[in-house]
XYZ file of C-alpha atoms in Angstrom:
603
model
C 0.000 0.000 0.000
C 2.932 2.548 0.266
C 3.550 2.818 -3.432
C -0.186 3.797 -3.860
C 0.301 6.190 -0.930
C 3.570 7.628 -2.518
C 1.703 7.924 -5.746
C -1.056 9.676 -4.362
C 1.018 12.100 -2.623
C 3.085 13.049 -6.181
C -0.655 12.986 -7.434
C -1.791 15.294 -4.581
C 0.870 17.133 -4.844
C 0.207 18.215 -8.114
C -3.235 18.950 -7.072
C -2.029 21.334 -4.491
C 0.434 23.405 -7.017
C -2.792 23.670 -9.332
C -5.072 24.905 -6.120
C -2.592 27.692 -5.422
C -2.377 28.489 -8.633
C -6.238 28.969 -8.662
C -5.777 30.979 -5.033
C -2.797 33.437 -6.774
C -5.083 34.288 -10.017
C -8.277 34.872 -7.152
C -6.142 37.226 -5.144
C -4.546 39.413 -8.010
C -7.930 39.162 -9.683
C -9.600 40.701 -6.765
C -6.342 43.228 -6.147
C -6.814 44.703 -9.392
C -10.894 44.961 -10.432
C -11.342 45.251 -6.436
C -13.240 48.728 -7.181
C -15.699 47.006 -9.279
C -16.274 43.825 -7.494
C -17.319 45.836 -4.410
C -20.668 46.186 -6.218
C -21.158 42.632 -7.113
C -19.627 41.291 -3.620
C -22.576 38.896 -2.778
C -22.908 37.622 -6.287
C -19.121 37.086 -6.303
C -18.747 35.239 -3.058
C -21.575 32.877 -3.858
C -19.309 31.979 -7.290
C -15.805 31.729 -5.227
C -17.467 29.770 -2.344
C -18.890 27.281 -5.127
C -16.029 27.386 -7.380
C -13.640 26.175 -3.745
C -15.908 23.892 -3.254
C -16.193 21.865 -6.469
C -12.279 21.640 -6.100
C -11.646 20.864 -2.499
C -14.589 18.455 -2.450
C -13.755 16.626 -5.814
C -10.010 16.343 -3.944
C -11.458 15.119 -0.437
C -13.800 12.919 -2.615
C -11.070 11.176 -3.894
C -9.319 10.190 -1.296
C -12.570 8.922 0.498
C -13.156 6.705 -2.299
C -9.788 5.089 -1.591
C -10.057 5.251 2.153
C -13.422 3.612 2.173
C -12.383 1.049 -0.345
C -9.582 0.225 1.597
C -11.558 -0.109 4.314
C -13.839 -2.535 3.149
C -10.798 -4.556 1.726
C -9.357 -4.935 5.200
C -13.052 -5.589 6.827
C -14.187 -8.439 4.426
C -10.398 -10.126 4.021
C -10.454 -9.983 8.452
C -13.914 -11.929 8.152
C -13.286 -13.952 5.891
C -10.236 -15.476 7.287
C -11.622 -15.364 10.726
C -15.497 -17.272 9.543
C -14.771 -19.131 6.513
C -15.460 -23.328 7.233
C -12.159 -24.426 5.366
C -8.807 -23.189 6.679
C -6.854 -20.807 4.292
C -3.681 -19.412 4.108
C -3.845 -15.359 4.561
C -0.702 -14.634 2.668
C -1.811 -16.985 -0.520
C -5.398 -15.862 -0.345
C -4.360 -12.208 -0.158
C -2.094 -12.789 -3.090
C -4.453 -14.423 -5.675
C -6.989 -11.213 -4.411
C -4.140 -9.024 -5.454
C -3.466 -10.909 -8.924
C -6.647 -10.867 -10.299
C -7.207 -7.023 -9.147
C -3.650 -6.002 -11.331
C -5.174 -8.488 -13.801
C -7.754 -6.472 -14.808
C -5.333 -3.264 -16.016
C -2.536 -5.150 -17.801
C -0.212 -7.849 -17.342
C 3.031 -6.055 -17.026
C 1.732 -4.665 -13.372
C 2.528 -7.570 -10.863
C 2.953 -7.968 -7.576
C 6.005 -9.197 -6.254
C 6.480 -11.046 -2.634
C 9.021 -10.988 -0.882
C 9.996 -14.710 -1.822
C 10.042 -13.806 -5.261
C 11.785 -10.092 -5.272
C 15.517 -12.445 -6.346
C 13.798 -13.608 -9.414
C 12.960 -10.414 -10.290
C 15.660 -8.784 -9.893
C 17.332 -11.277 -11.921
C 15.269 -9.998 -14.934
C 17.024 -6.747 -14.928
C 20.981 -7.418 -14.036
C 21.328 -10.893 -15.675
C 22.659 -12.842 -13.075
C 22.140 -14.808 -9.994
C 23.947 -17.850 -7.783
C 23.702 -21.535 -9.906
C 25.369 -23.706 -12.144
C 25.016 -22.090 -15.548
C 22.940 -24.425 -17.539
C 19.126 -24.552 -19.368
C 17.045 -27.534 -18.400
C 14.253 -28.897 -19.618
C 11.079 -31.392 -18.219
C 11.075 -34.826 -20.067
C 8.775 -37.481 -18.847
C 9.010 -37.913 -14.635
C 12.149 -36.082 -14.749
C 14.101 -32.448 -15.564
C 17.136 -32.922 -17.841
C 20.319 -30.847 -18.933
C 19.605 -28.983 -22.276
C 21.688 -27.052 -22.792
C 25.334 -25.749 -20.430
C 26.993 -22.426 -20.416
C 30.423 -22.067 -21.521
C 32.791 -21.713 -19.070
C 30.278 -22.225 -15.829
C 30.629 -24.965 -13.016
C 28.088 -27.469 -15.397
C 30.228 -27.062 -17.828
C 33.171 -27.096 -16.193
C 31.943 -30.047 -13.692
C 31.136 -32.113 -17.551
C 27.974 -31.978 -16.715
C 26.395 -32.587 -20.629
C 23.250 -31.525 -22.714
C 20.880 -35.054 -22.465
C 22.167 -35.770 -18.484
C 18.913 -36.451 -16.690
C 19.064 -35.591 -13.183
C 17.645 -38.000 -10.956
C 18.563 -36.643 -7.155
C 19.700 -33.036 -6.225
C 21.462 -32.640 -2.635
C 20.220 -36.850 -1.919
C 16.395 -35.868 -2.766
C 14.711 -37.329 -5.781
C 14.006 -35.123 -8.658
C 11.388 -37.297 -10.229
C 7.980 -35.559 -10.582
C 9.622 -31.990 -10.037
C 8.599 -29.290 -11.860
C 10.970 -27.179 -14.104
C 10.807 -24.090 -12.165
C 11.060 -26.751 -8.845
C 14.263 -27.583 -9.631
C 15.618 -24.417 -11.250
C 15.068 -22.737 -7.608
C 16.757 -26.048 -5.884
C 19.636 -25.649 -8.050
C 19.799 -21.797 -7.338
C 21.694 -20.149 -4.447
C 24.490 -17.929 -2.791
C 27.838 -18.124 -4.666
C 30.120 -20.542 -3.235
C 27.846 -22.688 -2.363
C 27.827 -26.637 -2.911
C 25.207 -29.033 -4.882
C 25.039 -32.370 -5.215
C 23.863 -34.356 -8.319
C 23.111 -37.723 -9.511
C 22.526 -38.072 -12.949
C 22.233 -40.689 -15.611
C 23.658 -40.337 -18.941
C 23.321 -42.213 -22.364
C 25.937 -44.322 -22.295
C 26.718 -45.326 -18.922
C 25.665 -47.851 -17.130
C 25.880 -46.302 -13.843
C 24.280 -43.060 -12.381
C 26.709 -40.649 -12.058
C 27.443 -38.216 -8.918
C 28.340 -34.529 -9.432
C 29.635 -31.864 -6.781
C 29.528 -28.229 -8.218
C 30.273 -25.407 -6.421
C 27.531 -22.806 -7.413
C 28.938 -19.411 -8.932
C 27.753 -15.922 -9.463
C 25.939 -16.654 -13.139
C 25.594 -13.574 -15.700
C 23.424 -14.229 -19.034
C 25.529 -12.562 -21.845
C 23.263 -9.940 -23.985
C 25.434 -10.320 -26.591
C 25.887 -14.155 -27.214
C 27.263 -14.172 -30.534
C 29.188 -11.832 -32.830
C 31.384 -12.244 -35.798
C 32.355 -11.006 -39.530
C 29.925 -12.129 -42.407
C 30.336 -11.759 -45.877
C 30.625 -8.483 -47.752
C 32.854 -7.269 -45.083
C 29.685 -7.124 -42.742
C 29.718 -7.431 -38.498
C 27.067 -9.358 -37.182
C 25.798 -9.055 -33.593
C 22.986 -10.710 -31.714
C 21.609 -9.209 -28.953
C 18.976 -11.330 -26.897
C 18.830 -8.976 -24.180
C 18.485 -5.898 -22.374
C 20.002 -6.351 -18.731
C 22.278 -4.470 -17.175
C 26.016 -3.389 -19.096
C 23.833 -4.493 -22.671
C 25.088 -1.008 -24.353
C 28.564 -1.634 -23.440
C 28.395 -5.046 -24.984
C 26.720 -4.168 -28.169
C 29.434 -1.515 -28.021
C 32.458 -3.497 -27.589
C 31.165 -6.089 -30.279
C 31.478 -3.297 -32.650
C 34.401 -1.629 -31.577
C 36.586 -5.040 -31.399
C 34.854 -6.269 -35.018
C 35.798 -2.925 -36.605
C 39.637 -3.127 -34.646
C 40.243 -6.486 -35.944
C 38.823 -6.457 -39.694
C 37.112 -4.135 -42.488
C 33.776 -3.472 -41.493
C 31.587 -1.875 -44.201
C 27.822 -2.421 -42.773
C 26.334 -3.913 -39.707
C 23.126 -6.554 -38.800
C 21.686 -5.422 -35.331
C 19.552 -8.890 -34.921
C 16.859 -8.207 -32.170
C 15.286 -11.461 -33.090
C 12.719 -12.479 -30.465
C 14.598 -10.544 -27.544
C 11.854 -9.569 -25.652
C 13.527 -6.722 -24.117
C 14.348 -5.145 -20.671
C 16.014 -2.074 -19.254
C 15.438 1.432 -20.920
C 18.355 2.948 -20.194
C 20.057 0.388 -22.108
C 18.047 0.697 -25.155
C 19.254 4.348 -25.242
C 22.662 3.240 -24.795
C 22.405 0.669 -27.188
C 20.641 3.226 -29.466
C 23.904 5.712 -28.884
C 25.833 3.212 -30.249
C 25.147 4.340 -33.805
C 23.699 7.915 -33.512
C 25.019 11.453 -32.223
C 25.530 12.631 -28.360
C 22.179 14.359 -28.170
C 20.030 12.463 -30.238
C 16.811 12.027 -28.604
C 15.990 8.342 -28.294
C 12.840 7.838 -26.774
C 10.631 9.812 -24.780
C 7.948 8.501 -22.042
C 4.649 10.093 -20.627
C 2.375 9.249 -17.741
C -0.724 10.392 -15.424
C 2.411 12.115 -13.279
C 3.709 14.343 -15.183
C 6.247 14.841 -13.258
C 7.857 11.542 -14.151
C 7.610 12.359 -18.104
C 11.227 12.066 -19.670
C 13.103 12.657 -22.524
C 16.151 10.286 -23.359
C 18.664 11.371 -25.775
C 21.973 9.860 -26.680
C 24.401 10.751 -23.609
C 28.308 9.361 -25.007
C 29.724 9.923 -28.636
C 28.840 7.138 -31.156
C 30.826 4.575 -32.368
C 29.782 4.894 -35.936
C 26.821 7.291 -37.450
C 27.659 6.528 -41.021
C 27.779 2.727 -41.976
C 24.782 1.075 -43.139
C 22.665 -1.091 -40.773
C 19.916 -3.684 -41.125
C 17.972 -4.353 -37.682
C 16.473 -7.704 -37.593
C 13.076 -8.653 -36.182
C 10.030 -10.597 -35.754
C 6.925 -11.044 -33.150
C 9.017 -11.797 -30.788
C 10.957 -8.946 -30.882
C 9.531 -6.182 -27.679
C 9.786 -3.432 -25.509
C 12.796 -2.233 -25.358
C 14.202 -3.996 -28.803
C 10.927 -1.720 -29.808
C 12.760 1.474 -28.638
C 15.748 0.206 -30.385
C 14.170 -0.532 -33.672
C 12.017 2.322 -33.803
C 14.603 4.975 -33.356
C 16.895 3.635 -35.971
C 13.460 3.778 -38.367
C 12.648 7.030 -37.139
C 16.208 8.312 -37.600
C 16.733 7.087 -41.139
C 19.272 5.378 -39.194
C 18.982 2.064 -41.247
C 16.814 -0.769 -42.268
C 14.545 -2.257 -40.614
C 13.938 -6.272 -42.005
C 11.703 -9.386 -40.991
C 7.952 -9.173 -39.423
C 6.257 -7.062 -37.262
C 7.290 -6.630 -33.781
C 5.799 -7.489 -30.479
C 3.846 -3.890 -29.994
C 4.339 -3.286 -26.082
C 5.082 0.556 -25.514
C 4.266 0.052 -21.916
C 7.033 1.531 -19.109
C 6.911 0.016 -15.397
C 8.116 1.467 -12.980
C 9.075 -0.782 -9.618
C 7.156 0.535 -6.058
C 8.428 -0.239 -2.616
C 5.840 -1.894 -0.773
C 5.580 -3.015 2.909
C 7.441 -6.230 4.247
C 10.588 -5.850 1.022
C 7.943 -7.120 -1.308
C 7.623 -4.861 -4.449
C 5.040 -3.834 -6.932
C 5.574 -3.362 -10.737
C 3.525 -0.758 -12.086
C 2.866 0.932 -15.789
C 3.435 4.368 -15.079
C 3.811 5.199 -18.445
C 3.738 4.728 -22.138
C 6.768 5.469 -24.890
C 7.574 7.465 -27.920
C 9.752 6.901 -30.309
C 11.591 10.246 -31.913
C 8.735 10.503 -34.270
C 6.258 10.894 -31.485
C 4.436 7.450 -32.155
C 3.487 5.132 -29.793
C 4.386 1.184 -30.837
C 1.461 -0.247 -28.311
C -0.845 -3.190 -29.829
C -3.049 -4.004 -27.417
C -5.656 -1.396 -25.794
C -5.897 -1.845 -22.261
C -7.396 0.620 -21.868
C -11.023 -0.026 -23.664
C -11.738 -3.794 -23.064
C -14.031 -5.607 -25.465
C -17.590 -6.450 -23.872
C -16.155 -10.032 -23.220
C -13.203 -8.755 -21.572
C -10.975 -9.038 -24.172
C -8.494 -6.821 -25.428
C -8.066 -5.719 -28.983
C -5.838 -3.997 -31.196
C -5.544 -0.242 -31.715
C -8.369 0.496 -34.209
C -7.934 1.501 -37.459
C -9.798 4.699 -36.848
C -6.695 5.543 -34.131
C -4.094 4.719 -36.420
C -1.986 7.853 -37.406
C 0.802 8.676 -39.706
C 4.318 9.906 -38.420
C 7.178 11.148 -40.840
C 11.082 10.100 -40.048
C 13.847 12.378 -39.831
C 14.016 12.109 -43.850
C 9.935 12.005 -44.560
C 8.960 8.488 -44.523
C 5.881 7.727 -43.395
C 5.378 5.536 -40.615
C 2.433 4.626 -38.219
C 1.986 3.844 -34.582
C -0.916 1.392 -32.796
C 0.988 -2.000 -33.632
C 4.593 -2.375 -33.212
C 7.207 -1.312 -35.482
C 6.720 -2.813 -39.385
C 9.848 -3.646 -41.105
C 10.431 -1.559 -44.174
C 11.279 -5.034 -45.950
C 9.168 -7.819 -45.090
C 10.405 -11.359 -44.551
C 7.964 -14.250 -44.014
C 8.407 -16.093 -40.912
C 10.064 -19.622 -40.770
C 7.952 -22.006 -40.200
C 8.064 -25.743 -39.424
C 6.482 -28.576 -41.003
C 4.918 -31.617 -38.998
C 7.107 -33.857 -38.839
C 10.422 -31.512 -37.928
C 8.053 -30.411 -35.025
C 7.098 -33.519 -34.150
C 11.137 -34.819 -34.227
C 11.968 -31.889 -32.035
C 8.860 -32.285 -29.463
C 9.392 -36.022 -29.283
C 13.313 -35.415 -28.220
C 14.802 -37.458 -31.187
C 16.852 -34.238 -32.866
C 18.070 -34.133 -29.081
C 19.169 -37.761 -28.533
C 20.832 -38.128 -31.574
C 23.061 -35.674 -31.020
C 23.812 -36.639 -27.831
C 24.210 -39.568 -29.223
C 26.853 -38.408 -32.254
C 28.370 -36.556 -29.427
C 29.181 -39.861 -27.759
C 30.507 -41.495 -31.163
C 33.141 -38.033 -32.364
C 35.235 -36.476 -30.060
C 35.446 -33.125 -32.193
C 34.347 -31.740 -35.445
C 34.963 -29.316 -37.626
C 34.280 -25.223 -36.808
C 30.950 -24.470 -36.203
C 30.510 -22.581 -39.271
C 32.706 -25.412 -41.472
C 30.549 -28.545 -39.950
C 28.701 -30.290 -42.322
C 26.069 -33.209 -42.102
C 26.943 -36.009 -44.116
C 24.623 -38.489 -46.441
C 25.831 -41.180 -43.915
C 24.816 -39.296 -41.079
C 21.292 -38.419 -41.931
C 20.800 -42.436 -42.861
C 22.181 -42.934 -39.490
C 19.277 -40.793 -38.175
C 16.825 -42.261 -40.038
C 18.256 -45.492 -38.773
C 17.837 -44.155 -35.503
C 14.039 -43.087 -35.496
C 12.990 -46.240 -37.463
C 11.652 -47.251 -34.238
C 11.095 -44.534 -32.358
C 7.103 -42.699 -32.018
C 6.649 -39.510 -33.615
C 3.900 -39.635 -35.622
C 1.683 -36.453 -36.364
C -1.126 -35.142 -38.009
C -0.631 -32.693 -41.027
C -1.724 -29.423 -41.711
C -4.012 -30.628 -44.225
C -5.216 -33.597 -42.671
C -5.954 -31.565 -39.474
C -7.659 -29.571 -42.255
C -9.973 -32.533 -43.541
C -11.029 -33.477 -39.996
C -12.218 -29.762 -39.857
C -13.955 -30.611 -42.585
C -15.058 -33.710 -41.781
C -16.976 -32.641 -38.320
C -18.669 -29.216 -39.686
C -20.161 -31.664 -42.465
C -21.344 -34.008 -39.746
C -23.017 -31.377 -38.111
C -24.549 -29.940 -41.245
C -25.615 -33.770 -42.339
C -24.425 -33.730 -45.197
C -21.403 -36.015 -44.464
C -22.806 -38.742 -46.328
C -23.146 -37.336 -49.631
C -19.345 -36.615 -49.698
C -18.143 -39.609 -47.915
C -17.128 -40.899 -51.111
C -14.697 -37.956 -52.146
C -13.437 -37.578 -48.233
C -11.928 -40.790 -47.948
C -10.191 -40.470 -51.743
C -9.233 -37.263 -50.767
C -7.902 -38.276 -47.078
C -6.149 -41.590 -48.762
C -4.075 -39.263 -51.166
C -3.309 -36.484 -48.524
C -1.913 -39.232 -45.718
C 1.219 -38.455 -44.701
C 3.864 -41.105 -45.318
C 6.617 -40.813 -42.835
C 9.544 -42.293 -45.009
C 8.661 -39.743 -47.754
C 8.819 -36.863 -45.365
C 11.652 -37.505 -44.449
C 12.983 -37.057 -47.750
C 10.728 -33.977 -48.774
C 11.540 -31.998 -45.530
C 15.145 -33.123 -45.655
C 17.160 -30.002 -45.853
C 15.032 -28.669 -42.715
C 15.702 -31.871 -40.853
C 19.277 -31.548 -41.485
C 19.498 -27.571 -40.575
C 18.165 -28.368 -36.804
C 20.575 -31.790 -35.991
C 23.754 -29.774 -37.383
C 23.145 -26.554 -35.097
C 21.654 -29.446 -32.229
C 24.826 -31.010 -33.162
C 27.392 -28.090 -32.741
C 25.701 -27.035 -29.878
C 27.119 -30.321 -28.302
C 30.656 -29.344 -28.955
C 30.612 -25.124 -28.903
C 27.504 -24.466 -26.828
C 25.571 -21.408 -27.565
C 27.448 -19.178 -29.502
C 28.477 -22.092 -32.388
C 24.641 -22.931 -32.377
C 23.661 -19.524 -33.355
C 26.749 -19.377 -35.989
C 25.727 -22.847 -37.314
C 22.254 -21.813 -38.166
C 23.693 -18.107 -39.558
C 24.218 -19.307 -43.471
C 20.405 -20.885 -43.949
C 18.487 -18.066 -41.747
C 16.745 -16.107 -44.661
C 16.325 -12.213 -42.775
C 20.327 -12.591 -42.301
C 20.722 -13.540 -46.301
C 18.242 -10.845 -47.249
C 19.955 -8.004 -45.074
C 23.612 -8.805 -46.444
C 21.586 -8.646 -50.207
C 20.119 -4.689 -48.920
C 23.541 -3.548 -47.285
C 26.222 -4.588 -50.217
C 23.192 -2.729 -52.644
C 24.262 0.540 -52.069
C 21.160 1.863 -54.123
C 18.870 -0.480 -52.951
C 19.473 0.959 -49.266
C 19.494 4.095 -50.166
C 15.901 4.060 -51.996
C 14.284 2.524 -48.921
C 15.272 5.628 -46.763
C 14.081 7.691 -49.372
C 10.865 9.967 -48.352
C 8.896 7.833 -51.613
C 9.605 4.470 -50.209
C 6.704 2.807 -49.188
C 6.452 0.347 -46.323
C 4.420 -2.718 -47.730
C 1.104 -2.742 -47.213
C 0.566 -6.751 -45.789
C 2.966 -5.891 -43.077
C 1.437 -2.292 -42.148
C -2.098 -3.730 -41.771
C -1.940 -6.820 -41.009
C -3.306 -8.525 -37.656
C -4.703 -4.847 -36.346
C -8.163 -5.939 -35.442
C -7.331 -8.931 -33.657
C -8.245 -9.441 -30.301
C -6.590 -11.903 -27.183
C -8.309 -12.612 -23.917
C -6.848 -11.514 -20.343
């Protein structure tokens, strides 16, 4: 309750500026036309003593509407606990109350106990006490996916496909993800015990790691591409991200020829501001504003402009993203648009122009709040979703068209707000067919390269490796008896089909045509396998590679097939071709500036 007390009080503070304000203007009204008001004294006082009280009571209103809300909070949530047949815990009980209250506004304000303030402060510096690796539920038990270069599971050979079956002498079966994530978690310096079992061994294997202080990289990856081109991936925005998108640059441009850049923002779903600005400064002038943010307290509205001289203002750059791709990437993206500062390439992002701002509340527990919404440096808002004006149903929808309004760029492009940044190229989004999802869902792209990891000690570069004819029949070989059959887009299509007939009754009369047509579209396993080859063979080599050079040789593995990186390298060595897209006549396409507006989510 102290952060809504402390916003109040900025609130009513405010108020109180504005009723002196009102008082001042009275007085030196009154000074001046005194003469004249002498007349008209009675009808005057009537208007001031009506005019005071409209404001002071609208004021003292308002805070009796909270009081006596409050009040009847505390009242029912004492009697309930104290009369209720079934025993309940206060602080859950109070919680869910709390939940579904902030649910109804938006679901970036939360609530955050005590118990859970670590984990959220984890969200914004990027590191915490563990082992450094990703894990994964499989059946009864959590396994090793995936573990981070040069932390104690790596360093303890703890591997990607090691199930863990006890932690500290406790089984792990039936645990939850998040369970053992938090067991695994702790102070720096700190011991945990392990027993796992691994493919391979006949034996469970025990594992003592001491626990370190773990920080997530933003930058995971960057390296040269062709055409003399840096690329760096950024997949987040904690704490020191500017200085590592900065350093990327500085050390690609030290140690080769750097002619253009790709900023990939790829499904980073964002983070800190201040390090979107910083990230932001990176290529643009000391000055520059970056983003700007507005609120109910106006007070708290802020500009943000570039604060430390650029590394580069003049090379080319292509800024990668998709749906995934929020918040703060948002700010990112948007003021390099805005700016004419380079190309924008993929799908449409996320659309959250939300800002929260984190309350102290009693007992160390916390309370994230929007405070505010952003602006990119044309003065457009990215947000999607309307909080704001639910649907009847209680859903939320989509800016409306009617609300949609044109910005210009630095150069005279024109560019929209209401629904995330659109790419000025458009890129369709990679999709998967069945059966590749079904081999990744079922584990199988997973255990066989644990498996090949088990069979070759090394292999070549991450970039070099290559998947040979012998090695995909080995696969096959490998999932010959294995389950991972699946059901088609099409055929899931024809069952659609098949029941709205049914309930229309007419499924008899095309009974005849449905089954020809359901025998011909079958899926036949063996032939997928050879139609969806080239896909199948993309996800085992960077599954493969990640085996051998973890994260970072994954994402450079899977560098040469991704189609937005092949496109941008095509836009950036076209000198014309970039040029004509920041030109004032270039037109973003229309599929990717209207599409999805209207459509609606429930919360």
């Amino acid at each position: 309750m102290q952060s809504l007390g402390r916003s109040r009080a900025s609130s009513g503070s405010l108020k109180n500026k504005y009723v002196r304000s009102i008082h001042n203007l009275f007085y030196t009204f009154m000074k001046k036309f005194n003469p004249i008001l002498r007349k008209f004294k009675t009808i005057f006082l009537i208007l001031c003593i009506s005019l005071g009280s409209i404001i002071s009571f609208s004021f003292v209103d308002d805070y009796f509407e909270l009081s006596k809300n409050l009040d009847i909070f505390s009242t029912l949530f004492r009697e309930l606990n104290m009369y209720y047949v079934d025993e309940e815990d206060p602080g859950k009980l109070m919680k869910k109350g709390v939940d579904a209250m902030l649910e109804s506004l938006d679901p970036y304000t939360n609530f955050i106990p005590e118990n859970e303030v670590e984990d959220f402060r984890f969200m914004s510096t990027g590191e915490y006490g563990g082992i450094g690796a990703g894990i994964r539920k499989r059946d009864d038990y959590v396994v090793i996916t995936e573990p981070y270069d040069n932390y104690p599971a790596q360093k303890g050979d703890l591997r990607a496909g090691d199930v863990i079956l006890e932690i500290d002498g406790k089984s792990a079966k039936g645990k939850r993800t998040d369970e053992v994530s938090k067991i695994l978690k702790g102070p720096a310096k700190t011991t945990v015990k392990l027993l796992v079992s691994r493919d391979g061994e006949e034996k469970p294997i025990e594992k003592i790691l001491m626990r370190e202080k773990i920080k997530i990289i933003n930058v995971p990856y960057f390296g040269m591409l062709k055409n003399n081109t840096a690329y760096i991936r950024l997949s987040g925005f904690t704490e020191n991200a500017g200085k590592e998108v900065k350093d990327a640059l500085v050390a690609l441009k030290t140690a080769n020829t750097v002619k253009s850049v790709i900023l990939d923002l790829r499904g980073n779903p964002g983070g800190l501001l201040n390090e979107a600005v910083n990230i932001s400064n990176v290529f643009v002038n000391k000055g520059q504003e970056i983003v700007s943010t507005r609120g109910k307290v106006k007070d708290w509205d802020k500009v943000y402009k570039a604060l430390n001289p650029p590394v580069d203002t003049e090379m080319p750059i292509a800024v990668l993203v998709n749906s995934g791709s929020a918040s703060a990437s948002e700010i990112v993206t948007g003021s390099i648009q805005d700016l004419d500062r380079g190309v924008v390439i993929g799908q449409r992002t996320y659309g959250k122009g939300l800002v929260q701002t984190t309350r102290p509340l009693s007992y160390n527990a916390q309370l994230k709040v929007t405070t505010a919404k952003y602006y990119t440096p044309s003065g457009r808002c990215i947000q999607a979703l309307d909080y704001t004006h639910r649907n009847e149903d209680g859903s939320v929808g989509k800016i409306p068209d009617s609300l949609i309004t044109p910005f210009k760029t630095h150069l005279g492009r024109i560019v929209y707000d209401g629904g995330g940044i659109a790419p000025d190229i458009m890129v369709p989004a990679k999709t998967y067919s069945s059966i590749e999802m079904s081999l990744l869902n079922k584990f199988l792209i997973f255990d066989f390269a644990t498996k090949y990891k088990l069979k070759h000690a090394s292999i070549a570069k991450a970039q070099e490796f290559k998947l040979t004819e012998a090695d995909y029949n080995d696969f096959i070989a490998f999932i010959s008896d294995k389950e991972y059959d699946y059901v088609s887009k099409s055929e899931k299509m024809l069952e659609d089909l098949k029941e709205s007939a049914e309930k229309e009754k007419i499924f008899g009369e095309i009974k005849t045509e449905f089954d020809a047509l359901k025998t011909r579209l079958y899926h036949n396993k063996k032939e997928d396998l050879k139609k969806f080859k080239e896909g199948i063979i993309q996800l085992l080599t960077e599954e493969i590679v990640s085996r051998y050079y973890f994260q970072t040789g994954k994402i450079e593995a899977g560098l040469e097939a991704d189609a937005e990186v092949k496109k941008a390298l095509d836009v950036l060595k076209d000198k014309n071709l970039y040029e004509s897209i920041l030109n004032t006549n270039y037109k973003i396409p229309k599929e990717t500036a209207e599409k999805d507006k209207n459509k609606s989510i429930d919360k």
